[in-house]
Protein backbone atom coordinates (compact mmCIF):
# COMPACT_ATOMS: atom_id res chain seq x y z
CA UNK A 1 0.00 0.00 0.00
CA UNK A 2 1.05 3.62 -0.64
CA UNK A 3 0.89 6.15 2.17
CA UNK A 4 -1.91 8.65 1.51
CA UNK A 5 -2.15 10.43 4.86
CA UNK A 6 -3.89 9.97 8.20
CA UNK A 7 -7.69 10.29 8.28
CA UNK A 8 -9.28 12.87 10.63
CA UNK A 9 -10.24 10.06 12.99
CA UNK A 10 -6.53 9.40 13.73
CA UNK A 11 -5.69 12.55 15.75
CA UNK A 12 -9.21 12.43 17.19
CA UNK A 13 -8.41 9.02 18.67
CA UNK A 14 -5.73 10.58 20.87
CA UNK A 15 -8.10 13.26 22.13
CA UNK A 16 -10.49 10.45 23.06
CA UNK A 17 -7.65 8.53 24.74
CA UNK A 18 -6.76 11.56 26.83
CA UNK A 19 -10.32 11.53 28.13
CA UNK A 20 -10.63 7.77 28.68
CA UNK A 21 -7.33 5.85 28.76
CA UNK A 22 -8.52 2.51 30.11
CA UNK A 23 -8.20 -1.05 28.87
CA UNK A 24 -11.97 -1.38 28.62
CA UNK A 25 -12.30 1.74 26.44
CA UNK A 26 -9.41 0.49 24.30
CA UNK A 27 -11.06 -2.88 23.77
CA UNK A 28 -14.54 -1.50 23.08
CA UNK A 29 -13.83 1.71 21.12
CA UNK A 30 -10.19 2.63 20.50
CA UNK A 31 -8.42 -0.49 19.26
CA UNK A 32 -10.23 -0.84 15.94
CA UNK A 33 -9.72 2.87 15.13
CA UNK A 34 -6.06 2.62 16.12
CA UNK A 35 -5.29 -0.39 13.91
CA UNK A 36 -7.17 0.96 10.87
CA UNK A 37 -6.57 4.72 10.99
CA UNK A 38 -3.30 5.09 12.92
CA UNK A 39 -1.13 1.98 12.79
CA UNK A 40 -1.83 0.97 9.19
CA UNK A 41 -1.00 4.40 7.65
CA UNK A 42 2.00 4.82 9.98
CA UNK A 43 3.35 1.45 8.79
CA UNK A 44 2.88 2.63 5.19
CA UNK A 45 4.67 5.92 5.92
CA UNK A 46 7.50 4.06 7.67
CA UNK A 47 7.95 1.73 4.71
CA UNK A 48 8.15 4.66 2.26
CA UNK A 49 10.58 6.56 4.47
CA UNK A 50 12.72 3.43 4.81
CA UNK A 51 12.88 3.18 1.02
CA UNK A 52 13.67 6.88 0.76
CA UNK A 53 16.62 6.65 3.15
CA UNK A 54 17.88 3.49 1.47
CA UNK A 55 21.04 2.05 3.00
CA UNK A 56 20.94 4.63 5.78
CA UNK A 57 17.78 2.96 7.09
CA UNK A 58 19.74 -0.25 7.69
CA UNK A 59 18.20 -3.68 8.04
CA UNK A 60 15.56 -2.52 10.54
CA UNK A 61 14.34 0.44 8.49
CA UNK A 62 12.05 2.96 10.16
CA UNK A 63 10.78 1.38 13.36
CA UNK A 64 7.18 1.93 14.48
CA UNK A 65 6.45 1.89 18.20
CA UNK A 66 3.62 -0.09 19.76
CA UNK A 67 0.66 1.53 21.54
CA UNK A 68 1.25 0.15 25.06
CA UNK A 69 3.11 2.28 27.63
CA UNK A 70 5.86 0.91 29.87
CA UNK A 71 4.56 2.02 33.26
CA UNK A 72 7.07 0.21 35.47
CA UNK A 73 9.04 3.35 36.37
CA UNK A 74 6.17 5.85 36.07
CA UNK A 75 3.63 7.19 38.55
CA UNK A 76 1.22 7.49 35.63
CA UNK A 77 -0.26 4.03 35.14
CA UNK A 78 -2.48 4.83 32.13
CA UNK A 79 -1.93 1.84 29.84
CA UNK A 80 -1.79 3.41 26.35
CA UNK A 81 0.36 6.06 24.69
CA UNK A 82 -1.32 9.28 23.63
CA UNK A 83 0.78 9.41 20.47
CA UNK A 84 2.02 7.07 17.72
CA UNK A 85 5.75 7.31 17.16
CA UNK A 86 8.25 6.02 14.62
CA UNK A 87 12.00 6.59 14.35
CA UNK A 88 15.11 6.03 12.28
CA UNK A 89 18.59 6.07 13.79
CA UNK A 90 21.46 6.85 11.41
CA UNK A 91 23.98 6.64 14.27
CA UNK A 92 23.58 5.48 17.88
CA UNK A 93 21.27 7.94 19.66
CA UNK A 94 21.14 10.17 16.55
CA UNK A 95 18.42 10.20 13.94
CA UNK A 96 14.88 11.18 13.01
CA UNK A 97 11.53 10.97 14.78
CA UNK A 98 7.91 11.38 13.70
CA UNK A 99 4.80 11.18 15.82
CA UNK A 100 1.06 11.55 15.41
CA UNK A 101 -1.01 12.87 18.31
CA UNK A 102 -4.19 14.85 18.90
CA UNK A 103 -2.47 18.03 17.68
CA UNK A 104 -1.36 16.60 14.32
CA UNK A 105 2.02 15.39 13.09
CA UNK A 106 5.41 16.29 14.56
CA UNK A 107 8.67 15.51 12.75
CA UNK A 108 12.16 16.14 14.09
CA UNK A 109 15.84 15.36 14.01
CA UNK A 110 17.11 14.39 17.44
CA UNK A 111 20.03 13.44 19.64
CA UNK A 112 18.85 11.37 22.58
CA UNK A 113 21.69 9.94 24.69
CA UNK A 114 20.85 7.61 27.56
CA UNK A 115 24.25 7.01 29.15
CA UNK A 116 25.80 9.66 31.36
CA UNK A 117 29.07 9.68 29.43
CA UNK A 118 27.16 10.51 26.22
CA UNK A 119 25.53 13.52 27.89
CA UNK A 120 28.96 14.54 29.19
CA UNK A 121 30.41 14.45 25.66
CA UNK A 122 27.50 16.51 24.35
CA UNK A 123 28.02 19.18 27.01
CA UNK A 124 31.76 19.23 26.36
CA UNK A 125 31.00 19.92 22.68
CA UNK A 126 28.63 22.75 23.68
CA UNK A 127 31.28 24.26 25.96
CA UNK A 128 33.92 24.08 23.23
CA UNK A 129 34.52 27.65 22.13
CA UNK A 130 34.35 27.01 18.38
CA UNK A 131 32.00 24.04 18.11
CA UNK A 132 29.63 25.27 20.80
CA UNK A 133 29.35 28.71 19.27
CA UNK A 134 28.66 27.15 15.86
CA UNK A 135 25.92 24.95 17.34
CA UNK A 136 24.31 28.00 18.99
CA UNK A 137 24.21 29.75 15.59
CA UNK A 138 22.59 26.68 14.01
CA UNK A 139 19.95 26.56 16.75
CA UNK A 140 19.10 30.25 16.30
CA UNK A 141 18.76 29.81 12.55
CA UNK A 142 16.56 26.76 12.96
CA UNK A 143 14.29 28.74 15.30
CA UNK A 144 14.17 31.58 12.75
CA UNK A 145 13.07 29.02 10.14
CA UNK A 146 10.17 27.90 12.33
CA UNK A 147 11.69 24.87 14.04
CA UNK A 148 10.98 24.25 17.72
CA UNK A 149 13.96 23.21 19.86
CA UNK A 150 12.88 20.61 22.39
CA UNK A 151 14.12 17.64 24.35
CA UNK A 152 14.60 16.67 27.98
CA UNK A 153 16.47 19.37 29.91
CA UNK A 154 17.38 20.41 33.43
CA UNK A 155 15.26 23.04 35.16
CA UNK A 156 18.36 24.63 36.69
CA UNK A 157 21.90 24.24 35.32
CA UNK A 158 24.51 21.45 35.24
CA UNK A 159 26.84 21.27 38.19
CA UNK A 160 29.86 23.54 37.78
CA UNK A 161 28.34 25.63 34.96
CA UNK A 162 28.23 29.36 35.57
CA UNK A 163 24.84 31.06 35.71
CA UNK A 164 25.96 33.53 33.04
CA UNK A 165 27.34 30.93 30.61
CA UNK A 166 26.51 32.17 27.06
CA UNK A 167 25.15 28.73 26.05
CA UNK A 168 23.44 27.79 29.30
CA UNK A 169 20.20 26.95 27.47
CA UNK A 170 21.96 24.30 25.36
CA UNK A 171 23.92 22.97 28.33
CA UNK A 172 20.67 22.26 30.19
CA UNK A 173 19.71 19.68 27.56
CA UNK A 174 20.05 15.98 28.29
CA UNK A 175 18.36 15.26 24.95
CA UNK A 176 17.81 17.72 22.12
CA UNK A 177 15.68 17.82 18.98
CA UNK A 178 14.68 20.29 16.31
CA UNK A 179 11.26 19.75 14.81
CA UNK A 180 8.19 21.10 13.10
CA UNK A 181 4.52 20.45 13.70
CA UNK A 182 2.02 19.92 10.87
CA UNK A 183 -1.70 20.26 11.44
CA UNK A 184 -4.16 19.61 12.73
CA UNK A 185 -5.77 20.07 9.36
CA UNK A 186 -5.83 18.86 5.75
CA UNK A 187 -2.00 18.72 5.48
CA UNK A 188 -1.98 15.72 7.84
CA UNK A 189 -4.61 13.88 5.86
CA UNK A 190 -2.66 13.69 2.58
CA UNK A 191 0.80 12.50 1.55
CA UNK A 192 3.31 15.31 1.18
CA UNK A 193 6.96 15.94 0.38
CA UNK A 194 9.74 15.36 2.87
CA UNK A 195 12.34 18.09 3.44
CA UNK A 196 15.85 18.01 4.83
CA UNK A 197 18.50 20.62 5.52
CA UNK A 198 21.84 18.84 5.13
CA UNK A 199 25.32 20.33 4.95
CA UNK A 200 27.41 20.45 1.78
CA UNK A 201 30.89 19.08 2.70
CA UNK A 202 32.29 20.93 -0.34
CA UNK A 203 34.76 18.12 -0.95
CA UNK A 204 36.06 18.08 2.62
CA UNK A 205 35.25 16.51 5.96
CA UNK A 206 32.63 17.81 8.37
CA UNK A 207 33.18 17.88 12.13
CA UNK A 208 31.10 14.89 13.41
CA UNK A 209 29.73 17.06 16.23
CA UNK A 210 28.14 19.35 13.63
CA UNK A 211 27.18 16.69 11.07
CA UNK A 212 23.97 15.63 12.83
CA UNK A 213 22.01 17.37 10.05
CA UNK A 214 23.33 14.86 7.49
CA UNK A 215 25.24 15.52 4.27
CA UNK A 216 23.97 16.31 0.79
CA UNK A 217 25.44 13.08 -0.57
CA UNK A 218 23.45 11.09 1.97
CA UNK A 219 20.21 12.85 1.03
CA UNK A 220 20.83 12.62 -2.73
CA UNK A 221 21.41 8.89 -2.46
CA UNK A 222 18.08 8.69 -0.66
CA UNK A 223 16.29 10.37 -3.58
CA UNK A 224 16.17 13.99 -2.37
CA UNK A 225 16.83 16.82 -4.83
CA UNK A 226 18.47 20.20 -4.24
CA UNK A 227 16.08 23.12 -3.88
CA UNK A 228 18.03 26.11 -2.53
CA UNK A 229 21.26 26.93 -0.72
CA UNK A 230 20.59 28.69 2.59
CA UNK A 231 22.59 31.20 4.60
CA UNK A 232 22.75 28.69 7.47
CA UNK A 233 26.07 26.90 7.92
CA UNK A 234 27.34 23.86 9.78
CA UNK A 235 31.10 23.62 10.38
CA UNK A 236 31.46 26.75 8.19
CA UNK A 237 29.83 24.99 5.21
CA UNK A 238 26.50 25.91 3.67
CA UNK A 239 23.34 23.91 4.27
CA UNK A 240 20.77 23.26 1.57
CA UNK A 241 17.02 22.78 1.43
CA UNK A 242 16.45 19.36 -0.18
CA UNK A 243 13.12 17.73 -0.94
CA UNK A 244 11.77 14.34 -1.89
CA UNK A 245 8.17 13.87 -3.06
CA UNK A 246 6.33 11.21 -1.10
CA UNK A 247 3.35 11.02 -3.46
Coordinates of C-alpha atoms in Angstrom, one line a residue:
X1 CA 0.0 0.0 0.0
X2 CA 1.0 3.6 -0.6
X3 CA 0.9 6.1 2.2
X4 CA -1.9 8.7 1.5
X5 CA -2.1 10.4 4.9
X6 CA -3.9 10.0 8.2
X7 CA -7.7 10.3 8.3
X8 CA -9.3 12.9 10.6
X9 CA -10.2 10.1 13.0
X10 CA -6.5 9.4 13.7
X11 CA -5.7 12.5 15.7
X12 CA -9.2 12.4 17.2
X13 CA -8.4 9.0 18.7
X14 CA -5.7 10.6 20.9
X15 CA -8.1 13.3 22.1
X16 CA -10.5 10.5 23.1
X17 CA -7.7 8.5 24.7
X18 CA -6.8 11.6 26.8
X19 CA -10.3 11.5 28.1
X20 CA -10.6 7.8 28.7
X21 CA -7.3 5.8 28.8
X22 CA -8.5 2.5 30.1
X23 CA -8.2 -1.1 28.9
X24 CA -12.0 -1.4 28.6
X25 CA -12.3 1.7 26.4
X26 CA -9.4 0.5 24.3
X27 CA -11.1 -2.9 23.8
X28 CA -14.5 -1.5 23.1
X29 CA -13.8 1.7 21.1
X30 CA -10.2 2.6 20.5
X31 CA -8.4 -0.5 19.3
X32 CA -10.2 -0.8 15.9
X33 CA -9.7 2.9 15.1
X34 CA -6.1 2.6 16.1
X35 CA -5.3 -0.4 13.9
X36 CA -7.2 1.0 10.9
X37 CA -6.6 4.7 11.0
X38 CA -3.3 5.1 12.9
X39 CA -1.1 2.0 12.8
X40 CA -1.8 1.0 9.2
X41 CA -1.0 4.4 7.7
X42 CA 2.0 4.8 10.0
X43 CA 3.3 1.4 8.8
X44 CA 2.9 2.6 5.2
X45 CA 4.7 5.9 5.9
X46 CA 7.5 4.1 7.7
X47 CA 7.9 1.7 4.7
X48 CA 8.1 4.7 2.3
X49 CA 10.6 6.6 4.5
X50 CA 12.7 3.4 4.8
X51 CA 12.9 3.2 1.0
X52 CA 13.7 6.9 0.8
X53 CA 16.6 6.7 3.1
X54 CA 17.9 3.5 1.5
X55 CA 21.0 2.1 3.0
X56 CA 20.9 4.6 5.8
X57 CA 17.8 3.0 7.1
X58 CA 19.7 -0.3 7.7
X59 CA 18.2 -3.7 8.0
X60 CA 15.6 -2.5 10.5
X61 CA 14.3 0.4 8.5
X62 CA 12.1 3.0 10.2
X63 CA 10.8 1.4 13.4
X64 CA 7.2 1.9 14.5
X65 CA 6.5 1.9 18.2
X66 CA 3.6 -0.1 19.8
X67 CA 0.7 1.5 21.5
X68 CA 1.2 0.2 25.1
X69 CA 3.1 2.3 27.6
X70 CA 5.9 0.9 29.9
X71 CA 4.6 2.0 33.3
X72 CA 7.1 0.2 35.5
X73 CA 9.0 3.4 36.4
X74 CA 6.2 5.9 36.1
X75 CA 3.6 7.2 38.5
X76 CA 1.2 7.5 35.6
X77 CA -0.3 4.0 35.1
X78 CA -2.5 4.8 32.1
X79 CA -1.9 1.8 29.8
X80 CA -1.8 3.4 26.4
X81 CA 0.4 6.1 24.7
X82 CA -1.3 9.3 23.6
X83 CA 0.8 9.4 20.5
X84 CA 2.0 7.1 17.7
X85 CA 5.8 7.3 17.2
X86 CA 8.3 6.0 14.6
X87 CA 12.0 6.6 14.4
X88 CA 15.1 6.0 12.3
X89 CA 18.6 6.1 13.8
X90 CA 21.5 6.8 11.4
X91 CA 24.0 6.6 14.3
X92 CA 23.6 5.5 17.9
X93 CA 21.3 7.9 19.7
X94 CA 21.1 10.2 16.5
X95 CA 18.4 10.2 13.9
X96 CA 14.9 11.2 13.0
X97 CA 11.5 11.0 14.8
X98 CA 7.9 11.4 13.7
X99 CA 4.8 11.2 15.8
X100 CA 1.1 11.6 15.4
X101 CA -1.0 12.9 18.3
X102 CA -4.2 14.9 18.9
X103 CA -2.5 18.0 17.7
X104 CA -1.4 16.6 14.3
X105 CA 2.0 15.4 13.1
X106 CA 5.4 16.3 14.6
X107 CA 8.7 15.5 12.7
X108 CA 12.2 16.1 14.1
X109 CA 15.8 15.4 14.0
X110 CA 17.1 14.4 17.4
X111 CA 20.0 13.4 19.6
X112 CA 18.8 11.4 22.6
X113 CA 21.7 9.9 24.7
X114 CA 20.8 7.6 27.6
X115 CA 24.3 7.0 29.1
X116 CA 25.8 9.7 31.4
X117 CA 29.1 9.7 29.4
X118 CA 27.2 10.5 26.2
X119 CA 25.5 13.5 27.9
X120 CA 29.0 14.5 29.2
X121 CA 30.4 14.5 25.7
X122 CA 27.5 16.5 24.3
X123 CA 28.0 19.2 27.0
X124 CA 31.8 19.2 26.4
X125 CA 31.0 19.9 22.7
X126 CA 28.6 22.7 23.7
X127 CA 31.3 24.3 26.0
X128 CA 33.9 24.1 23.2
X129 CA 34.5 27.7 22.1
X130 CA 34.4 27.0 18.4
X131 CA 32.0 24.0 18.1
X132 CA 29.6 25.3 20.8
X133 CA 29.3 28.7 19.3
X134 CA 28.7 27.1 15.9
X135 CA 25.9 25.0 17.3
X136 CA 24.3 28.0 19.0
X137 CA 24.2 29.7 15.6
X138 CA 22.6 26.7 14.0
X139 CA 20.0 26.6 16.7
X140 CA 19.1 30.2 16.3
X141 CA 18.8 29.8 12.6
X142 CA 16.6 26.8 13.0
X143 CA 14.3 28.7 15.3
X144 CA 14.2 31.6 12.8
X145 CA 13.1 29.0 10.1
X146 CA 10.2 27.9 12.3
X147 CA 11.7 24.9 14.0
X148 CA 11.0 24.2 17.7
X149 CA 14.0 23.2 19.9
X150 CA 12.9 20.6 22.4
X151 CA 14.1 17.6 24.4
X152 CA 14.6 16.7 28.0
X153 CA 16.5 19.4 29.9
X154 CA 17.4 20.4 33.4
X155 CA 15.3 23.0 35.2
X156 CA 18.4 24.6 36.7
X157 CA 21.9 24.2 35.3
X158 CA 24.5 21.5 35.2
X159 CA 26.8 21.3 38.2
X160 CA 29.9 23.5 37.8
X161 CA 28.3 25.6 35.0
X162 CA 28.2 29.4 35.6
X163 CA 24.8 31.1 35.7
X164 CA 26.0 33.5 33.0
X165 CA 27.3 30.9 30.6
X166 CA 26.5 32.2 27.1
X167 CA 25.1 28.7 26.1
X168 CA 23.4 27.8 29.3
X169 CA 20.2 26.9 27.5
X170 CA 22.0 24.3 25.4
X171 CA 23.9 23.0 28.3
X172 CA 20.7 22.3 30.2
X173 CA 19.7 19.7 27.6
X174 CA 20.0 16.0 28.3
X175 CA 18.4 15.3 24.9
X176 CA 17.8 17.7 22.1
X177 CA 15.7 17.8 19.0
X178 CA 14.7 20.3 16.3
X179 CA 11.3 19.7 14.8
X180 CA 8.2 21.1 13.1
X181 CA 4.5 20.5 13.7
X182 CA 2.0 19.9 10.9
X183 CA -1.7 20.3 11.4
X184 CA -4.2 19.6 12.7
X185 CA -5.8 20.1 9.4
X186 CA -5.8 18.9 5.7
X187 CA -2.0 18.7 5.5
X188 CA -2.0 15.7 7.8
X189 CA -4.6 13.9 5.9
X190 CA -2.7 13.7 2.6
X191 CA 0.8 12.5 1.6
X192 CA 3.3 15.3 1.2
X193 CA 7.0 15.9 0.4
X194 CA 9.7 15.4 2.9
X195 CA 12.3 18.1 3.4
X196 CA 15.8 18.0 4.8
X197 CA 18.5 20.6 5.5
X198 CA 21.8 18.8 5.1
X199 CA 25.3 20.3 4.9
X200 CA 27.4 20.5 1.8
X201 CA 30.9 19.1 2.7
X202 CA 32.3 20.9 -0.3
X203 CA 34.8 18.1 -1.0
X204 CA 36.1 18.1 2.6
X205 CA 35.2 16.5 6.0
X206 CA 32.6 17.8 8.4
X207 CA 33.2 17.9 12.1
X208 CA 31.1 14.9 13.4
X209 CA 29.7 17.1 16.2
X210 CA 28.1 19.3 13.6
X211 CA 27.2 16.7 11.1
X212 CA 24.0 15.6 12.8
X213 CA 22.0 17.4 10.1
X214 CA 23.3 14.9 7.5
X215 CA 25.2 15.5 4.3
X216 CA 24.0 16.3 0.8
X217 CA 25.4 13.1 -0.6
X218 CA 23.5 11.1 2.0
X219 CA 20.2 12.9 1.0
X220 CA 20.8 12.6 -2.7
X221 CA 21.4 8.9 -2.5
X222 CA 18.1 8.7 -0.7
X223 CA 16.3 10.4 -3.6
X224 CA 16.2 14.0 -2.4
X225 CA 16.8 16.8 -4.8
X226 CA 18.5 20.2 -4.2
X227 CA 16.1 23.1 -3.9
X228 CA 18.0 26.1 -2.5
X229 CA 21.3 26.9 -0.7
X230 CA 20.6 28.7 2.6
X231 CA 22.6 31.2 4.6
X232 CA 22.8 28.7 7.5
X233 CA 26.1 26.9 7.9
X234 CA 27.3 23.9 9.8
X235 CA 31.1 23.6 10.4
X236 CA 31.5 26.8 8.2
X237 CA 29.8 25.0 5.2
X238 CA 26.5 25.9 3.7
X239 CA 23.3 23.9 4.3
X240 CA 20.8 23.3 1.6
X241 CA 17.0 22.8 1.4
X242 CA 16.4 19.4 -0.2
X243 CA 13.1 17.7 -0.9
X244 CA 11.8 14.3 -1.9
X245 CA 8.2 13.9 -3.1
X246 CA 6.3 11.2 -1.1
X247 CA 3.4 11.0 -3.5

